[in-house]
Coordinates of C-alpha atoms and ligand atoms in Angstrom, one line a residue:
X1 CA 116.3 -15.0 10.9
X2 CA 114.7 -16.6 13.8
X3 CA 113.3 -20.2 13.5
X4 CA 110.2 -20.8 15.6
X5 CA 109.8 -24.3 14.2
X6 CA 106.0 -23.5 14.5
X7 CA 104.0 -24.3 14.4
X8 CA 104.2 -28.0 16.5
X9 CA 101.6 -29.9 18.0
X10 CA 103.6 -32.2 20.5
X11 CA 101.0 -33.4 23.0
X12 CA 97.6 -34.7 22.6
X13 CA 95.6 -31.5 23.4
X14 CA 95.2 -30.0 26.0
X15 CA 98.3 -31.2 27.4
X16 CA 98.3 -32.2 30.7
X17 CA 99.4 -28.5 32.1
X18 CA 96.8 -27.0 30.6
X19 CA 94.6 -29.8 31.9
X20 CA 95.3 -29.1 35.3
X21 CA 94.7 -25.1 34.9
X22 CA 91.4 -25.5 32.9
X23 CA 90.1 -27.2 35.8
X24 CA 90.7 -24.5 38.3
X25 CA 89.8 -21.9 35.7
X26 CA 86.3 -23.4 35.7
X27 CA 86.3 -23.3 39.5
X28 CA 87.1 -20.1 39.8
X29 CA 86.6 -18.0 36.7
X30 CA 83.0 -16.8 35.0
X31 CA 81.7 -19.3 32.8
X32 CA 79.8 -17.0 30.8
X33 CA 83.7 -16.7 28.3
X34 CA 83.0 -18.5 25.2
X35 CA 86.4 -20.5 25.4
X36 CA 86.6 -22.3 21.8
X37 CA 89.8 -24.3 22.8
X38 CA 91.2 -25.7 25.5
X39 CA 94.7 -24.0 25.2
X40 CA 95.5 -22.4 27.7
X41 CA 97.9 -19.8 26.2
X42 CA 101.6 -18.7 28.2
X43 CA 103.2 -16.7 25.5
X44 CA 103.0 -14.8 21.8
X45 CA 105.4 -13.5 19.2
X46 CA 104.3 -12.0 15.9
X47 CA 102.0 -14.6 14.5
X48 CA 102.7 -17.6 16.4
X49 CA 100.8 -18.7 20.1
X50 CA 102.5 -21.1 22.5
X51 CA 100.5 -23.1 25.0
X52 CA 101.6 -24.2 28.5
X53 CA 102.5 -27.0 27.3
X54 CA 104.4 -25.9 25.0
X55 CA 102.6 -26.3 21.6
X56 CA 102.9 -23.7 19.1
X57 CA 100.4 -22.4 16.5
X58 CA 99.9 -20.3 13.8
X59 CA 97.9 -17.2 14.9
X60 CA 95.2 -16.3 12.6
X61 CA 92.8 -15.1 15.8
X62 CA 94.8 -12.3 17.1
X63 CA 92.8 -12.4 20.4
X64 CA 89.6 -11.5 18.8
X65 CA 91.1 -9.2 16.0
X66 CA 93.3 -7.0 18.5
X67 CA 96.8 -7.7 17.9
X68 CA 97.4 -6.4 14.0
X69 CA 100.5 -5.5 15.1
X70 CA 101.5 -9.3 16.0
X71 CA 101.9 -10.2 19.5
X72 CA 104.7 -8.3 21.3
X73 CA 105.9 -6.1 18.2
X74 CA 109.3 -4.9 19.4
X75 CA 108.2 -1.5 18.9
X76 CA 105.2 -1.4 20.7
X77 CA 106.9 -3.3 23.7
X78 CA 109.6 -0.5 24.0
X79 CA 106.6 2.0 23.4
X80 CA 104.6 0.2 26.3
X81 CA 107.9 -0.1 28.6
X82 CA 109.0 3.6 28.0
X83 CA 105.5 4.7 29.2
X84 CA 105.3 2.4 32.1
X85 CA 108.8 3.9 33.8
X86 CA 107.3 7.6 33.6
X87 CA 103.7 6.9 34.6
X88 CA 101.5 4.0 34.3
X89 CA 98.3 6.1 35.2
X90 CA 97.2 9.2 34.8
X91 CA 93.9 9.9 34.4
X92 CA 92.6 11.8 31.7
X93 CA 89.4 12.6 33.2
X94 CA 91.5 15.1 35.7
X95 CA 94.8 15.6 34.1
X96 CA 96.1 16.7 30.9
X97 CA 99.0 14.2 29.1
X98 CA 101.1 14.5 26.3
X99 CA 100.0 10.6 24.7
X100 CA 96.6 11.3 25.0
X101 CA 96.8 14.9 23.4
X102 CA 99.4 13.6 20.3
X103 CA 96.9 10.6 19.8
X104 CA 93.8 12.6 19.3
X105 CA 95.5 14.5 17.3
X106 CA 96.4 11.8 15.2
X107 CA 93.1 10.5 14.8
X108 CA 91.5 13.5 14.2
X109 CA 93.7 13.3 10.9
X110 CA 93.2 9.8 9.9
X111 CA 89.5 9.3 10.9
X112 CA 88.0 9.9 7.2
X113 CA 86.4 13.8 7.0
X114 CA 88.1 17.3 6.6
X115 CA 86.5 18.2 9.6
X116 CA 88.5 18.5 12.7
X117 CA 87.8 16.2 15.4
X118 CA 88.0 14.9 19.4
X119 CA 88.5 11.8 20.9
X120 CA 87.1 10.4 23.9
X121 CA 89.1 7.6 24.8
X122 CA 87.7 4.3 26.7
X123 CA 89.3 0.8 27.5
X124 CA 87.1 -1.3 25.4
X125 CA 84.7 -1.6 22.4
X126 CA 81.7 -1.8 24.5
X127 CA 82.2 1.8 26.4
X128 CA 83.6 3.7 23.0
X129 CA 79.9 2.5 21.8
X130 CA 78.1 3.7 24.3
X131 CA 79.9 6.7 24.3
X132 CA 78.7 7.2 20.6
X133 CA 75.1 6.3 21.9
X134 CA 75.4 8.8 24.6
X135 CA 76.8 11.8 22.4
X136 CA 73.8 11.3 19.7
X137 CA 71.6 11.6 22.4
X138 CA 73.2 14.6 23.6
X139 CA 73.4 15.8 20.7
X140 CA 69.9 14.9 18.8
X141 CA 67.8 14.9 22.2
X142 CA 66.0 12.4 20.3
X143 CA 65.0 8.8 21.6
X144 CA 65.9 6.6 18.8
X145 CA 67.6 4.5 17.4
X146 CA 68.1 2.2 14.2
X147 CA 70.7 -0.5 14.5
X148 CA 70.8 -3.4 12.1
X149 CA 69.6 -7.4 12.7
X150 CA 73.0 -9.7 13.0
X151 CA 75.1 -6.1 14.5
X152 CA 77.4 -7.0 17.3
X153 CA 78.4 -3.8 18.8
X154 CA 79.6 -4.9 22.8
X155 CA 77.4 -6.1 26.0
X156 CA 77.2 -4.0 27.8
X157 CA 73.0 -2.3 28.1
X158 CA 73.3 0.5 25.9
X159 CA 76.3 -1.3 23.1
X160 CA 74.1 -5.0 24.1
X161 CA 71.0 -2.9 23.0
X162 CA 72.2 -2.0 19.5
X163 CA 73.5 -5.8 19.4
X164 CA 71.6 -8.2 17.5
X165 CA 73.7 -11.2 16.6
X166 CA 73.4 -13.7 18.8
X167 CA 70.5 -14.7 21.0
X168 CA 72.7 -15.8 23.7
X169 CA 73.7 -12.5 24.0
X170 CA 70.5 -10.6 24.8
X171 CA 68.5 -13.6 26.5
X172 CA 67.3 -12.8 30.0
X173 CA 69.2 -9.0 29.9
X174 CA 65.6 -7.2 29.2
X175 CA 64.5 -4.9 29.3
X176 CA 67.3 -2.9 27.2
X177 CA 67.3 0.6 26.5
X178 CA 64.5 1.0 24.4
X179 CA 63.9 2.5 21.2
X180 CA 66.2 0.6 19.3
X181 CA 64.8 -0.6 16.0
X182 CA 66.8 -3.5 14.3
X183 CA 66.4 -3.4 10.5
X184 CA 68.0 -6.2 7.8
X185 CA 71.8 -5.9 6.8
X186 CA 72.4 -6.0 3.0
X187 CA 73.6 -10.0 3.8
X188 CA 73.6 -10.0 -0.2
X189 CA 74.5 -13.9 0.6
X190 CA 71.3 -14.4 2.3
X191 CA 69.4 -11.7 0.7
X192 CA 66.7 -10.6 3.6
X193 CA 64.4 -9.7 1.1
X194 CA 64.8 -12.8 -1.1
X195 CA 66.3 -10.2 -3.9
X196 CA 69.5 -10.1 -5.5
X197 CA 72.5 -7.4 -6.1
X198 CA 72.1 -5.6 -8.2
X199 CA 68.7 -5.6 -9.6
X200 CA 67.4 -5.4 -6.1
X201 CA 68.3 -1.7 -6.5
X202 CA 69.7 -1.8 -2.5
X203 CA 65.9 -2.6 -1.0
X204 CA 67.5 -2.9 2.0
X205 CA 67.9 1.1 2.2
X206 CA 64.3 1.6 0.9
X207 CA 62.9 -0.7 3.2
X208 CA 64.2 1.5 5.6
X209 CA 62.9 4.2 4.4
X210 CA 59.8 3.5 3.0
X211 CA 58.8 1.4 5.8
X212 CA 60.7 1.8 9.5
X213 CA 60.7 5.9 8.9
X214 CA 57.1 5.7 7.9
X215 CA 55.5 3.1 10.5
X216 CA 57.8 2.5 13.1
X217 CA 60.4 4.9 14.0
X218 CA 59.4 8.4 12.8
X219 CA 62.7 10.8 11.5
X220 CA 62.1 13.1 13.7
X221 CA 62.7 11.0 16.9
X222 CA 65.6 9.1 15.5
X223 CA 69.1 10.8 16.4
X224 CA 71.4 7.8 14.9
X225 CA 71.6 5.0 12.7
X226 CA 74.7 2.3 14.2
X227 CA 76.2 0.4 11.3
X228 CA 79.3 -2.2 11.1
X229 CA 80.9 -1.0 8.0
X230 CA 81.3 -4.7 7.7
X231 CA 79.2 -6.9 9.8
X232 CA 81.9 -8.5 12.3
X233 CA 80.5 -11.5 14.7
X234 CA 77.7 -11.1 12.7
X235 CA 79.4 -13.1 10.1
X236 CA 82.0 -11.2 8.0
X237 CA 79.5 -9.5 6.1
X238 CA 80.5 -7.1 3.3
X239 CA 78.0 -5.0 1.7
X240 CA 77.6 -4.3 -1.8
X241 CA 79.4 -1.3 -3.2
X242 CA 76.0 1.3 -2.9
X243 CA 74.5 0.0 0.7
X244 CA 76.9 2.2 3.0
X245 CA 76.3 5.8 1.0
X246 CA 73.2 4.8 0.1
X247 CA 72.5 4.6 3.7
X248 CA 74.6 7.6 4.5
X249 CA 72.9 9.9 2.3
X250 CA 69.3 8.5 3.8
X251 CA 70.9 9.6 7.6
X252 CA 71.4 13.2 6.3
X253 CA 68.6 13.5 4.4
X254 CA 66.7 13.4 7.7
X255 CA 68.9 14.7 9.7
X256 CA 69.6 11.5 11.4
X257 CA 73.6 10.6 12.9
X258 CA 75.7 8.2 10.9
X259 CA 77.6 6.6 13.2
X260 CA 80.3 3.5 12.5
X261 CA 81.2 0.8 14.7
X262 CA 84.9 0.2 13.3
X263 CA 86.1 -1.2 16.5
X264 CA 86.4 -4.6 14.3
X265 CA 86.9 -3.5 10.8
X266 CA 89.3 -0.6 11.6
X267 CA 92.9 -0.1 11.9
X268 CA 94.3 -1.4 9.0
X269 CA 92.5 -4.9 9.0
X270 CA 91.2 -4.2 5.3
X271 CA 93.8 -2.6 3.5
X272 CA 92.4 0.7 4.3
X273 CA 92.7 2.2 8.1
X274 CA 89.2 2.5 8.2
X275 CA 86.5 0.2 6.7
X276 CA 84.4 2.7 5.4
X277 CA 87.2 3.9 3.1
X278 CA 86.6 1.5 0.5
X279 CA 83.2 3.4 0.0
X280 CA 84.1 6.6 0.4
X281 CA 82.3 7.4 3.1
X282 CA 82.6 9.4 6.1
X283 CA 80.2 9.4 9.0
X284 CA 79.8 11.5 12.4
X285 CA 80.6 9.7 14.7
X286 CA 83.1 6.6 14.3
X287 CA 84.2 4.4 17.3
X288 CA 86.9 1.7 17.3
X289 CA 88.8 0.0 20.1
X290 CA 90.8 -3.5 19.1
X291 CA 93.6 -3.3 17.3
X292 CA 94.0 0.6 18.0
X293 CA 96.5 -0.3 20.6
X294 CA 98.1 -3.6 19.8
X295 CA 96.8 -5.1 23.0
X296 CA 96.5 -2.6 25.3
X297 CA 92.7 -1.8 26.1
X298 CA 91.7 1.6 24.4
X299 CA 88.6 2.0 22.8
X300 CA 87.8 5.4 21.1
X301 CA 84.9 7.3 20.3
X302 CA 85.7 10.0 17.2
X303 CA 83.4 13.1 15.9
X304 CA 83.6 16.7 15.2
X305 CA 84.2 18.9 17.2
X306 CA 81.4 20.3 17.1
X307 CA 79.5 17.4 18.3
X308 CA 81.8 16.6 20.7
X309 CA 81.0 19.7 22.4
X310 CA 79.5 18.2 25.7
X311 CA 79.4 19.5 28.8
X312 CA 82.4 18.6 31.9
X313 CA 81.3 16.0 33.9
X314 CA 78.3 14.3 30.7
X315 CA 80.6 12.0 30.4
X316 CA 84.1 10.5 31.8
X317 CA 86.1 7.6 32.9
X318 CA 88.5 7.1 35.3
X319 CA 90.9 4.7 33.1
X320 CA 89.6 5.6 29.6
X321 CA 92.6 6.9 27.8
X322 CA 95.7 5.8 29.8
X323 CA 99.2 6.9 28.6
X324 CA 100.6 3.6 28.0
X325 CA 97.4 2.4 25.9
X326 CA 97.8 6.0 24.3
X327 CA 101.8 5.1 23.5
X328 CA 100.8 1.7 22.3
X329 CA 98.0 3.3 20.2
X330 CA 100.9 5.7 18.2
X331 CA 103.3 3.0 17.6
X332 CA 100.4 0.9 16.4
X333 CA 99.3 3.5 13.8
X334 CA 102.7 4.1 12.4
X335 CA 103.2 0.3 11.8
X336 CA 99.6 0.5 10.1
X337 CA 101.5 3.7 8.1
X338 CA 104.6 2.4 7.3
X339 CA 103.8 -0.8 5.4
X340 CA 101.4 -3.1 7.4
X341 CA 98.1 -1.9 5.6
X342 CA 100.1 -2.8 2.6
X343 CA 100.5 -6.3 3.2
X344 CA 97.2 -6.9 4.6
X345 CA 96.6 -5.6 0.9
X346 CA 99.0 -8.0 -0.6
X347 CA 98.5 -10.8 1.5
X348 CA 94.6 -11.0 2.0
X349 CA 94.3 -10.7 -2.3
X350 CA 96.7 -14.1 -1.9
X351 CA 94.6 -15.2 0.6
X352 CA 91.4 -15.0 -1.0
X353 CA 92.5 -16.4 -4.3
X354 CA 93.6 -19.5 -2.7
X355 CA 90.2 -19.4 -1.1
X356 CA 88.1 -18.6 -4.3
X357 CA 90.2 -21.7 -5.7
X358 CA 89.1 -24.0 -2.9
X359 CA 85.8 -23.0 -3.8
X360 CA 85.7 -24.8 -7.1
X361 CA 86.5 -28.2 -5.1
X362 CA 84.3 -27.7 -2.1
X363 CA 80.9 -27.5 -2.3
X364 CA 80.6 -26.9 1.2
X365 CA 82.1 -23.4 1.1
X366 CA 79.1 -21.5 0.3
X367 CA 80.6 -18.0 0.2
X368 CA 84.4 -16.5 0.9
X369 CA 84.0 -12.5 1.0
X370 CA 86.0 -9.9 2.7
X371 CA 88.5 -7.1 2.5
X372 CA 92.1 -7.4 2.9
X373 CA 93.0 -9.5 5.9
X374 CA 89.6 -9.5 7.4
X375 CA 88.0 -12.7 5.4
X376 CA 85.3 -15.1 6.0
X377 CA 84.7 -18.5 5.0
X378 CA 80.5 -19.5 5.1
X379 CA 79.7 -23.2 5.3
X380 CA 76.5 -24.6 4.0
X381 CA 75.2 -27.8 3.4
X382 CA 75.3 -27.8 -0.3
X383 CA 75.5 -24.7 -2.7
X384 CA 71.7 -24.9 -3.8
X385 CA 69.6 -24.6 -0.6
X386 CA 72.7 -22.8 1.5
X387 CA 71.4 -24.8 4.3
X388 CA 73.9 -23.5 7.3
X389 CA 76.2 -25.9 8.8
X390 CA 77.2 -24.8 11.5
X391 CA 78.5 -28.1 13.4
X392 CA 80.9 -28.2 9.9
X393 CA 82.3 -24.9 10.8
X394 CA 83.0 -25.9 13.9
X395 CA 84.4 -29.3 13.5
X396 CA 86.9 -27.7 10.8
X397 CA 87.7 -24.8 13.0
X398 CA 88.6 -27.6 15.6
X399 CA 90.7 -29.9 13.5
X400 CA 92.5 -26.5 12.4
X401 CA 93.4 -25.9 15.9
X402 CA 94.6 -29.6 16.9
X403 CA 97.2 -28.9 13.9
X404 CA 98.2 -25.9 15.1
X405 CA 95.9 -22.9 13.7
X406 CA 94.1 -20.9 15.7
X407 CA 90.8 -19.7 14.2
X408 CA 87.4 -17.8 15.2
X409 CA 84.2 -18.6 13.8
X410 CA 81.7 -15.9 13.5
X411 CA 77.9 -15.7 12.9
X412 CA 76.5 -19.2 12.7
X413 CA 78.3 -21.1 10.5
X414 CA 81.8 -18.4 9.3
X415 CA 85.4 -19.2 9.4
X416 CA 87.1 -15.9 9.8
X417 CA 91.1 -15.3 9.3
X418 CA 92.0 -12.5 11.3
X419 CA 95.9 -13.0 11.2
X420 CA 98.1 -9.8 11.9
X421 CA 98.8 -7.7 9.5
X422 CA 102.4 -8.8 9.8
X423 CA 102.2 -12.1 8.4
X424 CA 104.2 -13.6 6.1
X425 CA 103.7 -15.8 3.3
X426 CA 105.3 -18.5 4.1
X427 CA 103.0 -18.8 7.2
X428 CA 100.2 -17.9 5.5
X429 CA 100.6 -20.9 3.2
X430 CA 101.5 -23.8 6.2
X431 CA 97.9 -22.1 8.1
X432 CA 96.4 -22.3 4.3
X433 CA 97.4 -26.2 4.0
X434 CA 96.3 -26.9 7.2
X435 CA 92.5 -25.1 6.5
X436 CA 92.3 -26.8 3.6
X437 CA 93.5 -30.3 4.8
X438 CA 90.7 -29.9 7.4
X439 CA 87.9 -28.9 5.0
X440 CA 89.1 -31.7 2.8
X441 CA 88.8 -34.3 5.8
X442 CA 85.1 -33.5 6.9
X443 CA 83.6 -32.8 3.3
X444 CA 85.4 -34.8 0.8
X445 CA 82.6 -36.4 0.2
X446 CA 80.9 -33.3 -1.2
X447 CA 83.3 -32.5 -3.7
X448 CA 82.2 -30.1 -7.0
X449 CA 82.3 -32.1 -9.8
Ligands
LIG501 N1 81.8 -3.4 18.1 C1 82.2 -4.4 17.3 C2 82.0 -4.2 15.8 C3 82.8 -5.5 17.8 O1 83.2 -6.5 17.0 C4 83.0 -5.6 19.2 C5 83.6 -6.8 19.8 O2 83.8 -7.8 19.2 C6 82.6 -4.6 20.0 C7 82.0 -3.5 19.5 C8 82.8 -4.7 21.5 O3 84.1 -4.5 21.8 P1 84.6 -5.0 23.3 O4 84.6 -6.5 23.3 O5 86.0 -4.5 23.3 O6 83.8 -4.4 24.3

């Protein structure tokens, strides 16, 4: 067994190599990446990150919930260097090729719905979003759209229209497509409508459609409704178990698409390769990208086949769907297959009862909630008002990182753990101690008695 004696902290941070290629990064490189650290990051393997200078940490980020797989998974290196000695690009726009073929295949049978299905393949989340957008439009020839308050679904105009998260995000980018209609998540949490589960009776759906189909966006002009099966940078929000077919069944009693943005909760993250498993839902149109190819870029935009019935040249890509993404993207799914969706299963139940016991000594973890490995810690002030604390999250998230755990936050005030879904339990527990040794230093004195 290999020893990466990780992870190890050895220089005050950043080190001084990193130092020195921060400071030309600034010069040189858009400002407008939200760098957390200042780690400048040489190599990966499985869980663990190494820095420049040679520190190592425990991987719980997985560059933005993309590599499920670990970093460099032997098997998706040999897919990625098989591919690249026959053809590094061919374009599927123009030419037929056998990775892209056997992959829509493939998710044509694992994309939730007897129906049969097509893919059209992009490089990121942003474009397979906008791809969905575009296809209900074709589709619908309606100008509508319902999207939901704290969604993140990409940025660029048509994804960044549907986005709501963040204000930085949209501020100084109108106008945006219009017709977009934001309406309240069920953040059962922070109950919008000042309710609770479940003798609200899931308002949130009836507010939809007792109020935005009756005075704002009239059914017949609305071709989709865009929803996060769980709300991602939003804030790791999980909805109650009746919100997503409550909300499904409302989108075909009108007639209206049901489209879900997977591209963070998909693959495998939750136990289940798609999200919206765990409610037993499908929808028409589904779109994910991240972890779909370990790495590579490919995002993916999934309906029927009747709906993807658009006309040759409506819509294309020059890059969208490259074979080496494509052979990434296989691999990747028979990892998920073969034993990886288990132990995000196994190890994101062990996860979350370490967390739920953490709650009972720290009153400033307001809520933990999640599915599998895709969990999110919400600091408040104190349990009663929920005030958010955002420069808490931070500061832990921070201290995590000096001792070697690398973290996102999310919403406002969220912890997430995205670690691969290869991770073991014996790194689990060192990036466990060093959460909770970091929660413990900035709180203690907020203990639950
Ligand atoms: N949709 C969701 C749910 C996401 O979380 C993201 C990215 O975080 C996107 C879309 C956009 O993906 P990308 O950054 O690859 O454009």
């Amino acid at each position: 067994m290999v020893s990466y004696r990780c992870p190890k902290i050895k220089t005050r941070l950043p080190g001084s190599k990193s130092k020195r290629l921060i400071a030309r990064d600034e010069r040189f490189v858009s400002q407008s990446y939200t760098r957390t650290y200042p780690a400048v990051i040489s190599h990966g393997k499985g869980a663990y990150l190494w820095d420049v200078d040679g520190n190592c940490y425990i991987d719980f980020h997985t560059g933005i919930g993309v590599c499920s797989t670990g970093n460099c998974h032997p098997k998706v290196v040999e897919a990625i260097k098989n591919q690249a000695e026959k053809a590094i690009h061919i374009p599927s726009a123009d030419f037929y090729h056998e990775p892209v073929g056997r992959l829509a295949e493939k998710l044509s049978a694992i994309v939730p719905g007897k129906t049969p299905k097509r893919t059209f393949f992009s490089n990121s989340g942003t474009e397979a979003v906008e791809t969905a957008f575009k296809l209900a439009r074709y589709n619908r020839r309606k100008p509508r759209t319902i999207a939901f308050i704290g969604g993140f679904h990409g940025r660029t105009m048509g994804s960044l229209s549907l986005t709501s998260s963040k204000l930085n995000q949209r501020r100084f980018f109108a106008p945006l497509v219009p017709e977009v209609t934001h309406v309240p998540y069920a953040y059962c949490y922070r109950c919008p409508f000042n309710l609770s589960y479940p003798k609200c009776d899931i308002e949130c759906v009836k507010f939809i459609e007792q109020e935005i189909l009756q005075k704002v966006a009239p059914a017949e002009e609305v071709a989709a409704i865009v929803v996060e099966p769980i709300q991602g940078e939003g804030g790791y929000i999980v909805p109650p178990p009746e919100y997503l077919p409550r909300l499904k069944a409302l989108a075909q009693k009108y007639g209206i698409l049901f489209i879900t943005d997977e591209v963070q909760s998909g693959m495998g993250k939750t136990g289940k390769m798609f999200a919206m498993e765990h409610w037993g839902i499908t929808a028409d149109i589904v779109v994910v990208a991240k972890a779909l190819a370990s790495g590579m870029p490919l995002g993916a935009c999934i309906a029927s086949r009747k709906l993807m019935s658009w006309e040759p040249g409506s819509h294309s890509t020059t890059f969208g769907g490259n074979p080496i993404a494509c052979a990434a993207a296989l691999v990747t799914i028979q990892l998920l297959e073969n034993g990886l969706m288990q132990n995000a299963t196994r190890m994101g139940g062990y996860i979350m009862k370490f967390l739920k016991g953490m709650m009972k000594q720290y009153e400033v973890m307001g809520d933990v909630r999640g599915k599998g490995l895709m969990i999110g810690i919400e600091f408040v002030k104190d349990r009663k008002t929920k005030k958010e604390a955002p420069e808490l999250t931070n500061q832990i998230a921070y201290e995590c990182f000096k001792n070697g755990l690398m973290l996102l936050t999310c919403g406002k005030n969220v912890i997430r753990f995205i670690p691969p879904l290869t991770i073991s339990q014996r790194t689990t527990d060192q990036a466990l101690d060093i959460f909770e040794r970091a929660v413990e230093k900035f709180q203690n004195k907020r203990k639950v008695r």
